[in-house]
One Martini backbone bead per residue (centre of mass of N, CA, C, O) as a GRO file, in nm:
protein
  183
    1MET     BB    1   2.668   2.487   1.355
    2HIS     BB    2   2.488   2.232   1.314
    3PRO     BB    3   2.287   2.241   1.058
    4HIS     BB    4   2.051   2.065   1.173
    5LEU     BB    5   2.030   2.226   1.444
    6ALA     BB    6   1.971   2.481   1.271
    7ARG     BB    7   1.703   2.449   1.158
    8LEU     BB    8   1.600   2.357   1.458
    9SER     BB    9   1.607   2.646   1.542
   10THR     BB   10   1.452   2.794   1.273
   11ALA     BB   11   1.146   2.650   1.327
   12LEU     BB   12   1.131   2.682   1.591
   13THR     BB   13   1.148   3.013   1.601
   14ALA     BB   14   0.851   2.950   1.390
   15VAL     BB   15   0.650   2.886   1.606
   16ASP     BB   16   0.639   3.010   1.905
   17PRO     BB   17   0.338   3.162   1.805
   18GLU     BB   18   0.213   2.866   1.889
   19THR     BB   19   0.184   2.846   2.144
   20PRO     BB   20  -0.121   3.001   2.226
   21LYS     BB   21  -0.241   2.676   2.079
   22ILE     BB   22  -0.175   2.485   2.218
   23TYR     BB   23  -0.296   2.558   2.496
   24ALA     BB   24  -0.538   2.553   2.374
   25TRP     BB   25  -0.569   2.266   2.290
   26GLY     BB   26  -0.466   2.110   2.559
   27PHE     BB   27  -0.745   2.224   2.703
   28LYS     BB   28  -0.895   2.136   2.540
   29LEU     BB   29  -0.814   1.795   2.553
   30ALA     BB   30  -0.877   1.788   2.856
   31ALA     BB   31  -1.155   1.791   2.846
   32VAL     BB   32  -1.258   1.594   2.666
   33LEU     BB   33  -1.081   1.339   2.824
   34SER     BB   34  -1.228   1.395   3.085
   35GLY     BB   35  -1.476   1.393   2.936
   36GLY     BB   36  -1.479   1.067   2.795
   37GLY     BB   37  -1.365   1.104   2.507
   38ARG     BB   38  -1.121   1.160   2.234
   39LEU     BB   39  -0.833   1.054   2.066
   40LEU     BB   40  -0.706   1.049   1.762
   41ALA     BB   41  -0.433   0.919   1.546
   42CYS     BB   42  -0.267   1.025   1.234
   43GLY     BB   43   0.008   0.906   1.027
   44ASN     BB   44   0.259   0.843   0.853
   45GLY     BB   45   0.535   0.721   0.909
   46GLY     BB   46   0.644   0.899   1.094
   47SER     BB   47   0.391   1.030   1.136
   48ALA     BB   48   0.285   0.798   1.306
   49ALA     BB   49   0.500   0.782   1.462
   50GLU     BB   50   0.370   1.110   1.678
   51ALA     BB   51   0.100   0.941   1.641
   52GLN     BB   52   0.161   0.728   1.901
   53HIS     BB   53   0.340   0.925   2.099
   54LEU     BB   54   0.020   1.044   2.182
   55THR     BB   55  -0.087   0.832   2.308
   56ALA     BB   56   0.126   0.723   2.522
   57GLU     BB   57   0.094   0.976   2.708
   58LEU     BB   58  -0.156   0.958   2.764
   59VAL     BB   59  -0.282   0.654   2.852
   60GLY     BB   60   0.020   0.671   3.028
   61ARG     BB   61   0.212   0.915   3.062
   62TYR     BB   62   0.434   1.200   3.101
   63ARG     BB   63   0.484   1.294   3.393
   64ALA     BB   64   0.252   1.246   3.576
   65ASP     BB   65   0.024   1.111   3.764
   66ARG     BB   66  -0.327   0.949   3.621
   67ARG     BB   67  -0.512   0.886   3.405
   68PRO     BB   68  -0.660   0.747   3.173
   69TYR     BB   69  -0.645   0.817   2.828
   70ALA     BB   70  -0.851   0.830   2.521
   71ALA     BB   71  -0.638   0.668   2.298
   72ILE     BB   72  -0.576   0.651   1.906
   73PRO     BB   73  -0.419   0.484   1.688
   74LEU     BB   74  -0.470   0.420   1.362
   75HIS     BB   75  -0.212   0.257   1.267
   76ALA     BB   76  -0.152   0.008   1.473
   77ASP     BB   77  -0.427  -0.169   1.358
   78THR     BB   78  -0.386  -0.413   1.165
   79SER     BB   79  -0.519  -0.529   1.109
   80SER     BB   80  -0.757  -0.314   0.949
   81LEU     BB   81  -0.567  -0.220   0.763
   82THR     BB   82  -0.557  -0.454   0.574
   83ALA     BB   83  -0.883  -0.452   0.511
   84ILE     BB   84  -0.906  -0.192   0.403
   85GLY     BB   85  -0.690  -0.191   0.242
   86ASN     BB   86  -0.794  -0.398   0.050
   87ASP     BB   87  -1.146  -0.341   0.036
   88PHE     BB   88  -1.083   0.014   0.007
   89GLY     BB   89  -0.838   0.099   0.036
   90MET     BB   90  -0.542   0.352   0.090
   91ALA     BB   91  -0.703   0.591   0.173
   92GLU     BB   92  -0.942   0.440   0.353
   93LEU     BB   93  -0.796   0.374   0.592
   94TYR     BB   94  -0.873   0.665   0.859
   95ALA     BB   95  -1.167   0.704   0.815
   96ARG     BB   96  -1.337   0.434   0.867
   97GLN     BB   97  -1.252   0.502   1.145
   98VAL     BB   98  -1.338   0.686   1.221
   99ARG     BB   99  -1.651   0.615   1.203
  100ALA     BB  100  -1.618   0.467   1.406
  101HIS     BB  101  -1.480   0.600   1.675
  102GLY     BB  102  -1.596   0.863   1.598
  103ARG     BB  103  -1.759   1.114   1.841
  104PRO     BB  104  -1.866   1.329   1.900
  105GLY     BB  105  -1.625   1.578   2.069
  106ASP     BB  106  -1.400   1.481   1.950
  107VAL     BB  107  -1.050   1.435   1.859
  108LEU     BB  108  -0.819   1.487   1.566
  109MET     BB  109  -0.547   1.388   1.478
  110CYS     BB  110  -0.287   1.490   1.242
  111LEU     BB  111   0.001   1.406   1.034
  112SER     BB  112   0.195   1.575   0.797
  113THR     BB  113   0.444   1.721   0.624
  114SER     BB  114   0.263   1.757   0.312
  115GLY     BB  115  -0.002   1.780   0.377
  116THR     BB  116  -0.129   1.564   0.114
  117SER     BB  117  -0.173   1.224   0.220
  118ARG     BB  118  -0.508   1.120   0.132
  119ASN     BB  119  -0.539   0.940   0.462
  120VAL     BB  120  -0.542   1.160   0.552
  121THR     BB  121  -0.760   1.348   0.467
  122GLY     BB  122  -0.932   1.192   0.496
  123ALA     BB  123  -1.005   1.200   0.769
  124ALA     BB  124  -1.062   1.535   0.803
  125GLU     BB  125  -1.320   1.453   0.689
  126ALA     BB  126  -1.441   1.286   0.844
  127GLY     BB  127  -1.401   1.414   1.133
  128ARG     BB  128  -1.650   1.660   1.010
  129GLN     BB  129  -1.879   1.430   0.933
  130CYS     BB  130  -1.852   1.350   1.252
  131GLY     BB  131  -1.751   1.621   1.412
  132LEU     BB  132  -1.528   1.668   1.536
  133THR     BB  133  -1.204   1.794   1.605
  134THR     BB  134  -0.957   1.923   1.357
  135TRP     BB  135  -0.571   1.884   1.319
  136ALA     BB  136  -0.317   1.995   1.259
  137LEU     BB  137   0.071   1.862   1.140
  138THR     BB  138   0.309   2.002   0.926
  139GLY     BB  139   0.450   2.157   0.729
  140PRO     BB  140   0.348   2.355   0.521
  141GLY     BB  141   0.154   2.664   0.435
  142PRO     BB  142  -0.010   2.598   0.244
  143ASN     BB  143  -0.241   2.262   0.248
  144PRO     BB  144  -0.482   2.067   0.258
  145LEU     BB  145  -0.476   1.973   0.470
  146ALA     BB  146  -0.537   2.295   0.706
  147GLU     BB  147  -0.782   2.347   0.512
  148LEU     BB  148  -0.967   2.091   0.615
  149CYS     BB  149  -0.923   2.185   0.919
  150ASP     BB  150  -1.000   2.344   1.191
  151GLU     BB  151  -0.715   2.347   1.205
  152ALA     BB  152  -0.334   2.448   1.229
  153LEU     BB  153   0.038   2.368   1.282
  154THR     BB  154   0.262   2.512   1.063
  155VAL     BB  155   0.651   2.391   0.936
  156PRO     BB  156   0.898   2.567   0.816
  157ALA     BB  157   0.958   2.332   0.659
  158ASP     BB  158   1.166   2.091   0.412
  159ASP     BB  159   1.276   1.942   0.650
  160THR     BB  160   1.178   1.635   0.764
  161ALA     BB  161   1.294   1.600   1.049
  162THR     BB  162   1.198   1.905   1.146
  163ILE     BB  163   0.880   1.879   1.099
  164GLN     BB  164   0.901   1.621   1.342
  165GLU     BB  165   1.096   1.776   1.544
  166VAL     BB  166   0.845   1.910   1.607
  167HIS     BB  167   0.634   1.778   1.653
  168LEU     BB  168   0.712   1.694   1.846
  169THR     BB  169   0.723   1.869   2.101
  170VAL     BB  170   0.460   2.031   2.042
  171ILE     BB  171   0.330   1.753   2.178
  172HIS     BB  172   0.514   1.780   2.456
  173MET     BB  173   0.330   2.098   2.504
  174LEU     BB  174   0.009   1.916   2.547
  175CYS     BB  175   0.114   1.733   2.784
  176ASP     BB  176   0.168   1.921   2.974
  177VAL     BB  177  -0.121   2.094   2.951
  178ILE     BB  178  -0.255   1.838   3.051
  179GLU     BB  179  -0.077   1.787   3.255
  180LYS     BB  180  -0.254   2.099   3.413
  181ALA     BB  181  -0.491   2.061   3.423
  182VAL     BB  182  -0.579   1.788   3.581
  183VAL     BB  183  -0.395   1.800   3.849
   0.00000   0.00000   0.00000
């Protein structure tokens, strides 16, 4: 087996026991979104791409044709990002948007392969202060982001690409649960 595939297989096997958590998150998020709440998602680099993938599946569709849900990738508004970064610093990029867009009962999904990104941990802190449910998808735990969030799913892998690929798998599992819960 190719080493990349072997790393991915090992990581997926290690995360498989987290399937009940993924189902619980999916049912919770389905209830929030169906009830008019929203999902905010954030991450940097590849994790930002994964966050946007998740929100696109919810605003668009994963498999089922259903109504669109309110899901916002916090990195995608470049005017807000550059203004916040310029005026308040990079550590505030996501926290300020969480305070602007988040409402009690909404969900914030924070993605970080390291679990140490200051702008993502700042978002988690702001989310908790604003009454959002905060979840983290990270690399190996324990890490600061996993500790800050209400719940976390940590991927026990050292390779960034492997962690991101497992996060994408979790995102697809989450979307599958959501669509089955609401259709």
